[in-house]
Steps between C-alpha positions, in 0.01 A plus 500: 500500500648341804369174637569591863215658693495696824214405732436747783251521784530133594352365818751401768360148458578466128796271434689391186262211429189716543644763268582235239151348522333840459687568175530147355181529295666758273785277383819322595684664788876488536504644854261642759670661799363691800773727636579446868657731756857383567479548874149380583430258215157663461356598163578855389163515322623465144640242265585412142358258245705410192317346205661298222339722234398863469142428389425323828652788697288754313181301570589471868551877532164573335303254712679506835575871548246609763375145560461350847756248625483367856265783596712785356471688171835460330689718256662327203727662245824446311800463727767763454862397500691637796835650411784292637741677728855403573554347841767585749585810700396838370757725350625756749413291802730529797424141602814294490734795472648740747607855438700620799412861421125443532497407869 
């Protein structure tokens, strides 16, 4: 089992420290991070908590899923790995190239 948990339904007021404090009673935490909007800097309403061991993560899921945090009932489950995509321009893009027959 993974040690990284997804925490959804967070209050706009919950920050990294508040998230860490809410989950600290279950075991040692490697990281607690509330995800922020790049443009506004405001919380996106979800975050991640990474425990140092799987037993702590399992306990946190069982006890915190549906629990209230900062006035909101949160959802807690195992985080799913996002597939990594290659960066750069998409294949077939006309950006950066010119085909005289197209115009």
